[in-house]
Structure formats: C-alpha cells, structure tokens
PDB file of C-alpha atoms in Angstrom:
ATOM      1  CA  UNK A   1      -5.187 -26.030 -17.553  1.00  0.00           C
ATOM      2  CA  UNK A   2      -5.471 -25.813 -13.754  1.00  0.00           C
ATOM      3  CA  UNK A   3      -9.110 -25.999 -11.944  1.00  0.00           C
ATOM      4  CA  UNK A   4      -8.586 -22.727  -9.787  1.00  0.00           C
ATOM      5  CA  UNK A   5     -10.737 -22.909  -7.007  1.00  0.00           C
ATOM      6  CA  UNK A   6     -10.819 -20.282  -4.087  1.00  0.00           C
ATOM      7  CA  UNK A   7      -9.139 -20.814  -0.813  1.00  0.00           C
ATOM      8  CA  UNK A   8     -11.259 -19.117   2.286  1.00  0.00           C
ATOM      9  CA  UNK A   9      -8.058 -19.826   4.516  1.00  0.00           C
ATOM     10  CA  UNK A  10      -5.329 -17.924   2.074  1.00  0.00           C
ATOM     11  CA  UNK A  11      -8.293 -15.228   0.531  1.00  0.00           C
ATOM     12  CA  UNK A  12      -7.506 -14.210   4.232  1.00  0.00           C
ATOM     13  CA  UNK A  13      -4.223 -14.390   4.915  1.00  0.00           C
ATOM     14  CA  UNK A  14      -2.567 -13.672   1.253  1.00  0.00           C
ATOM     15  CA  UNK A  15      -3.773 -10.069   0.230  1.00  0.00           C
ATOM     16  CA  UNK A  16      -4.393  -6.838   2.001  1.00  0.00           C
ATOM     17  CA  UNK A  17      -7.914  -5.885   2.564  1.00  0.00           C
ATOM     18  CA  UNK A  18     -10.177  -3.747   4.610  1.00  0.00           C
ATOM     19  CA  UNK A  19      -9.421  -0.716   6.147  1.00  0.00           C
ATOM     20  CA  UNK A  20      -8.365   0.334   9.549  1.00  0.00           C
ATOM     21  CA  UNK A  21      -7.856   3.331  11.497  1.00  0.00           C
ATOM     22  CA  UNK A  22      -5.084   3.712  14.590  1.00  0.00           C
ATOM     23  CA  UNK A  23      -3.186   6.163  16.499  1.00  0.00           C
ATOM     24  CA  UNK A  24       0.137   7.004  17.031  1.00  0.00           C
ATOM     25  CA  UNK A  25       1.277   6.612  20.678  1.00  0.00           C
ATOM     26  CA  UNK A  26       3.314   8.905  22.997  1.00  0.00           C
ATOM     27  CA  UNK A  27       6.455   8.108  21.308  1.00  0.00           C
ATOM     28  CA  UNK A  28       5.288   7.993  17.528  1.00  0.00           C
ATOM     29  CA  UNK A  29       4.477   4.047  17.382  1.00  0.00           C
ATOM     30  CA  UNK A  30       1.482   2.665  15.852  1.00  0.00           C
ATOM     31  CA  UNK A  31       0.374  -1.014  15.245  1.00  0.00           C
ATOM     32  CA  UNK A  32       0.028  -2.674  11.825  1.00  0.00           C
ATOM     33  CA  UNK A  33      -3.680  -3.370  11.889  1.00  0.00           C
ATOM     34  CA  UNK A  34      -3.069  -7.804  13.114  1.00  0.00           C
ATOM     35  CA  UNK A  35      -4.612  -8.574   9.408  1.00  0.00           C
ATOM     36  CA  UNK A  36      -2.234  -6.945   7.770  1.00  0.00           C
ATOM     37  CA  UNK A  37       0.309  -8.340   9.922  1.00  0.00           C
ATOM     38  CA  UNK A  38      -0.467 -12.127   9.184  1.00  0.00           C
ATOM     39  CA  UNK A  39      -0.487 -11.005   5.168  1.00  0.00           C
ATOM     40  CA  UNK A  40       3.092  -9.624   6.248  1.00  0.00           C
ATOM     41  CA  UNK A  41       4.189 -12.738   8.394  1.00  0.00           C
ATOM     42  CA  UNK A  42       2.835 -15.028   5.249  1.00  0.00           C
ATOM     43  CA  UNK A  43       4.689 -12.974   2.575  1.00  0.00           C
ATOM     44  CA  UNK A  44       8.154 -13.974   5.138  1.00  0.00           C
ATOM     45  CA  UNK A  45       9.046 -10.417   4.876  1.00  0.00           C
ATOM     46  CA  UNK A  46      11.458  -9.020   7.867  1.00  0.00           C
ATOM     47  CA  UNK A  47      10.177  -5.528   8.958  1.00  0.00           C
ATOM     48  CA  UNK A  48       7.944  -3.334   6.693  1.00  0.00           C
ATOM     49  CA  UNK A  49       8.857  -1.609   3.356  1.00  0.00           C
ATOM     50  CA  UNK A  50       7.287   1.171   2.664  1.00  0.00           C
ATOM     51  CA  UNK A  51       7.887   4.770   0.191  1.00  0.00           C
ATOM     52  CA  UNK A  52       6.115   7.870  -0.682  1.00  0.00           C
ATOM     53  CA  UNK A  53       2.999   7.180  -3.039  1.00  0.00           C
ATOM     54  CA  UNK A  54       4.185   8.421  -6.521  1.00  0.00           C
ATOM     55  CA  UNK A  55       1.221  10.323  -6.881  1.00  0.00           C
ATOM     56  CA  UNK A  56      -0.423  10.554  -3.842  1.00  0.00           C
ATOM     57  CA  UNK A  57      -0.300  11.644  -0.226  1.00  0.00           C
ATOM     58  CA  UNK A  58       0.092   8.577   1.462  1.00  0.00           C
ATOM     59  CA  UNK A  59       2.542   5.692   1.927  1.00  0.00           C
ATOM     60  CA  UNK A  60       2.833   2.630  -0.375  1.00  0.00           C
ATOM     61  CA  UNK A  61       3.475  -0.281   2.022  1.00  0.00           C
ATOM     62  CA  UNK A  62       4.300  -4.337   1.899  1.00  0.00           C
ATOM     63  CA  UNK A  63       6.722  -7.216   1.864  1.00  0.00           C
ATOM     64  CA  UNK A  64       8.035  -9.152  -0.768  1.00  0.00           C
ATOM     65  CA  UNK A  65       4.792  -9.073  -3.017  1.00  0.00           C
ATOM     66  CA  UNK A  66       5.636  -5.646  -3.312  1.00  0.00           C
ATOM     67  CA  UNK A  67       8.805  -5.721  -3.628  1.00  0.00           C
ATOM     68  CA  UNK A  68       8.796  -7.898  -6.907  1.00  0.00           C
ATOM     69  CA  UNK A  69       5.718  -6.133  -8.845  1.00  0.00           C
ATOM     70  CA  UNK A  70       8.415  -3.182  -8.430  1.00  0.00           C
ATOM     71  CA  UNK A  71      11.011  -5.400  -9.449  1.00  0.00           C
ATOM     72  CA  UNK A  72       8.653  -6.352 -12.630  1.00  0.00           C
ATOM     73  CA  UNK A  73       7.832  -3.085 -13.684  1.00  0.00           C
ATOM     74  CA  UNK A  74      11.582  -1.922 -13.957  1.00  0.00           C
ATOM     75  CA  UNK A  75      12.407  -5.175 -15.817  1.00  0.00           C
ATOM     76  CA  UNK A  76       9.888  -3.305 -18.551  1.00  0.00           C
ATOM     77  CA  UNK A  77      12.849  -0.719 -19.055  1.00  0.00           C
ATOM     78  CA  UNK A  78      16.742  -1.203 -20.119  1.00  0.00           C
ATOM     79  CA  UNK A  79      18.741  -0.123 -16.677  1.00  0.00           C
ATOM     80  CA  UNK A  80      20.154   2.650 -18.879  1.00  0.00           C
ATOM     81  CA  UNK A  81      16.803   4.293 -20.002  1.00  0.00           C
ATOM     82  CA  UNK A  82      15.922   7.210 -18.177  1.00  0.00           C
ATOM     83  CA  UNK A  83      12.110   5.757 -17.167  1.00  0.00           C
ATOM     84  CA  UNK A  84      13.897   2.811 -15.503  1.00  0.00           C
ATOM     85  CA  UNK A  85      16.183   6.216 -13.246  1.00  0.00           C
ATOM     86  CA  UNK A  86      13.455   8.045 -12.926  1.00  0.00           C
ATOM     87  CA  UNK A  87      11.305   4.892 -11.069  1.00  0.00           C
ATOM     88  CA  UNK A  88      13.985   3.391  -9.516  1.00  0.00           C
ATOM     89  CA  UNK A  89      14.968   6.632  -7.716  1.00  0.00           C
ATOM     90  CA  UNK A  90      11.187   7.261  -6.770  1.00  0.00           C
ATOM     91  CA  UNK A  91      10.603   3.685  -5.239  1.00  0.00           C
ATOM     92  CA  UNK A  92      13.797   2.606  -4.589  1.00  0.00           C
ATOM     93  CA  UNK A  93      15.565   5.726  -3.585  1.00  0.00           C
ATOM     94  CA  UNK A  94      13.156   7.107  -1.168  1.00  0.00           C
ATOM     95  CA  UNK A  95      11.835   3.767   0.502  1.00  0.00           C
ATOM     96  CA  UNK A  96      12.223   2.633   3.794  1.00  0.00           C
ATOM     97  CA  UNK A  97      12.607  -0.858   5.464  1.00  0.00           C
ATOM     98  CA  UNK A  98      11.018  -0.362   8.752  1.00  0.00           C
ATOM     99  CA  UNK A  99      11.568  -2.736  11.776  1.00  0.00           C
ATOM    100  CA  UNK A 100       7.995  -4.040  12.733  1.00  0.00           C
ATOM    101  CA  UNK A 101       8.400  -4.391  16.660  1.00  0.00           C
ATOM    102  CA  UNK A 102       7.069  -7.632  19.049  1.00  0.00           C
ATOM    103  CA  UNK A 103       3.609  -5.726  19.490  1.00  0.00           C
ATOM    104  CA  UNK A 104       3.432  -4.848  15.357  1.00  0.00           C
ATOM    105  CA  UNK A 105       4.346  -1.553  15.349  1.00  0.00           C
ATOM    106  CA  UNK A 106       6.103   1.105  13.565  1.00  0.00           C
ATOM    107  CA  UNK A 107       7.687   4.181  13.676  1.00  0.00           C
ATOM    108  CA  UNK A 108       7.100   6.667  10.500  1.00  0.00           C
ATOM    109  CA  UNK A 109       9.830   9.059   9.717  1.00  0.00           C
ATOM    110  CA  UNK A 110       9.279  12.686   9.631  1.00  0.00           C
ATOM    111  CA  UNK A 111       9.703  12.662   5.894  1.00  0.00           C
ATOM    112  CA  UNK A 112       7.350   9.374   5.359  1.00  0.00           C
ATOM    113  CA  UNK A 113       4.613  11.712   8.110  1.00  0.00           C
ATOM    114  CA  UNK A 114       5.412  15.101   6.156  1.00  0.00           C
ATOM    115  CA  UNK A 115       4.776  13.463   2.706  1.00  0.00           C
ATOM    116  CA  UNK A 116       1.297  12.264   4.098  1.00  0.00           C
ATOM    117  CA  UNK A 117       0.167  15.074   6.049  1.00  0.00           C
ATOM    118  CA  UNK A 118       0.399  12.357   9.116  1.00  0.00           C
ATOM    119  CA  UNK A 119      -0.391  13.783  12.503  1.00  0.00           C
ATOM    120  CA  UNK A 120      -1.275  11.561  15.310  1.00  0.00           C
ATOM    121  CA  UNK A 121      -3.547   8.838  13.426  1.00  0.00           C
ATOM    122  CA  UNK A 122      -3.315   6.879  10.385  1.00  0.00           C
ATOM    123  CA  UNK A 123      -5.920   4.728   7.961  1.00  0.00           C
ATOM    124  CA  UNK A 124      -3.895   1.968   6.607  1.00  0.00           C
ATOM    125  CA  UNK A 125      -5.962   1.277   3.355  1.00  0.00           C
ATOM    126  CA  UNK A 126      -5.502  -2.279   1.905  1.00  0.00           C
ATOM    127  CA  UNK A 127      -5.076  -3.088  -2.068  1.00  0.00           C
ATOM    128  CA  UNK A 128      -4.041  -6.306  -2.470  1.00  0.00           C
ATOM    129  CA  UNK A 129      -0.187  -6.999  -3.118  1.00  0.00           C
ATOM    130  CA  UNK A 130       0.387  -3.827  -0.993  1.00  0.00           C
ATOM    131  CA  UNK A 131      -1.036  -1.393   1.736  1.00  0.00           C
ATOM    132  CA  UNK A 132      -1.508   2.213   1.873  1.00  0.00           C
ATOM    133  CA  UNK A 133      -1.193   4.411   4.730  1.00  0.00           C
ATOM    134  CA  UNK A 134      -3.169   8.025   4.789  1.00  0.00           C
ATOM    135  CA  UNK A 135      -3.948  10.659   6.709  1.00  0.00           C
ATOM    136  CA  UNK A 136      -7.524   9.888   8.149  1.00  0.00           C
ATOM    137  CA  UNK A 137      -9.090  12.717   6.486  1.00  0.00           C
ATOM    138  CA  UNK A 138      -6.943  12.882   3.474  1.00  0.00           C
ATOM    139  CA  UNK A 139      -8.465   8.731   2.915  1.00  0.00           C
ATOM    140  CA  UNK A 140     -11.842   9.998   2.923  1.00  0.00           C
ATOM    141  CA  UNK A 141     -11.428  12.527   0.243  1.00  0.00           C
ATOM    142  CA  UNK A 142      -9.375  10.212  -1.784  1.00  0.00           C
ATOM    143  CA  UNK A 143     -12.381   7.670  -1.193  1.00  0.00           C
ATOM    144  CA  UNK A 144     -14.907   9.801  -2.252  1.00  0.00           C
ATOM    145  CA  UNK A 145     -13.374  10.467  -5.171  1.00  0.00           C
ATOM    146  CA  UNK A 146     -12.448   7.116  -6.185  1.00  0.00           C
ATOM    147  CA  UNK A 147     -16.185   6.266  -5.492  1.00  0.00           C
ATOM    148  CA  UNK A 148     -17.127   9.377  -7.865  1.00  0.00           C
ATOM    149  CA  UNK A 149     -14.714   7.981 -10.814  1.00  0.00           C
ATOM    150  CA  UNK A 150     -16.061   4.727 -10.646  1.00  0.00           C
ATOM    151  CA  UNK A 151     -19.453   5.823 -10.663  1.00  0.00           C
ATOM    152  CA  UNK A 152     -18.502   7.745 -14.174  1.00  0.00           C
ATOM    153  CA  UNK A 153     -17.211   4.417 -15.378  1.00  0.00           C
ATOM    154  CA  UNK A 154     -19.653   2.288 -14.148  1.00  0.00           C
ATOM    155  CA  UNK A 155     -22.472   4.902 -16.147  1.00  0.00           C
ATOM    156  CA  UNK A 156     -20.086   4.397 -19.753  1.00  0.00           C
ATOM    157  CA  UNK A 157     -19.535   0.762 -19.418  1.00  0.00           C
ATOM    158  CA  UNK A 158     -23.285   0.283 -18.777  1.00  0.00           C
ATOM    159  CA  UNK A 159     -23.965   2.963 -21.716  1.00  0.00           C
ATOM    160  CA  UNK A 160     -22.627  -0.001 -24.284  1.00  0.00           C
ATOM    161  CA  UNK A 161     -24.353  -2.206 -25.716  1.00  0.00           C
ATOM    162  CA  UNK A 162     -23.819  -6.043 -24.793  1.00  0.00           C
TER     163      UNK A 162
END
C-alpha cells in the first residue's frame, strides 16, 4: 500500500472549492471565478461543459473529471437498458460545451439561464470533481437547507452509540 500524504499545491489546484458570486456583463458574459479556472486549466479541458442539474435549479459544470464520473455511472447500465437512455439523454443530451474566452468567461444560453432562474448574477458553488452554478438567491435557500439536513444527520449519527 501507498503512504498518501496531502499535497497543499494540488489540494488547490485539483478540486473545486469555495464559493463565488459574479455578474453578468452588458452582453451576457461572466468570468469563471480564476480558482476554478486553474482546476479547469489542470483538468486540460478545452472550454467548459456544463448541463441542467438533474434535480436542481442550477447548472452542473467541469472538465474532464466530470466528464468521466458520468462516463462511470453509465458504464453501471447495459447501453440498451432504459436507466442508461434515460441518463444519457439528461446529461448527455442537454449539455453544453461552452468556449471559455481569453478573460475566463462564458456565455449561458437562454435555456441553461431559464433552467436556473439566472438573471444578471450567478454563485458558482464548488463540489469537488465539478462546479455548480445558481441563482444567487436560489444558492442560499439550497444552502440553508443543506445546512438543516445535515444538522438532522449530524443529531442521529451522534444519537448512536460508539
């Protein structure tokens, strides 16, 4: 077995984390958040892929990380099942590839804004493999009530006994 020891240098430039909050300019651009944007350089990935959440209001967003964890879950179905249809049209069907401009930006789609409720600012929310980008206001709710599930869980896990 391998001694794993962690790596300061790629803990920052291999995963998406944090959260950041930008707005759109005049002509519908906004800028990757530069963090995310070394993760994306890093990963070698040209432009930005990106779908509607399955089941949420906001856009699921990356490179090639993301790319093969979808690849990996549809290798968990035969090509001919209906599960492996059904999520390859959802993430497949309705992705985007994005070109990332010089400055790091982006222009969303009407569909990709309309899915997320996306007016004139965004929260891109990182999670690791991938990014998410809400609606400001729609990222707070979600927060809270991430923060509220985890507090349930957090009570029952600490309810058992050792």
């Amino acid at each position: 077995m391998r001694d794993w020891k962690p790596d300061p240098e790629a803990a920052l430039t291999d995963r998406f984390v944090s959260h950041f909050t930008n707005r759109l300019d005049a002509k519908g651009r906004v800028s990757i958040p530069a963090p995310f944007r070394a993760v994306l350089a890093k990963d070698g990935y040209e432009g930005l892929y990106l779908y509607p959440a399955l089941d949420q209001f906001s856009l699921d967003c990356g490179g090639h990380a993301l790319r093969a964890t979808i690849d990996e879950i549809l290798s968990r179905f035969s090509p001919f099942s209906e599960e492996w249809e059904s999520l390859s049209t959802a993430l497949n069907g309705t992705s985007e590839v994005l070109k990332v401009d010089p400055e790091g930006r982006i222009m969303l789609s009407e569909t990709l804004k309309a899915h997320a409720g996306i007016g004139d600012t965004v929260t891109f929310v990182g999670q690791g493999h991938k990014f998410q980008i809400w609606e400001p206001e729609r990222f707070k709710a979600h927060l809270e009530e991430a923060r509220a599930k985890l507090r349930d869980v957090r009570r029952i896990l600490g309810a058992r006994p050792a």
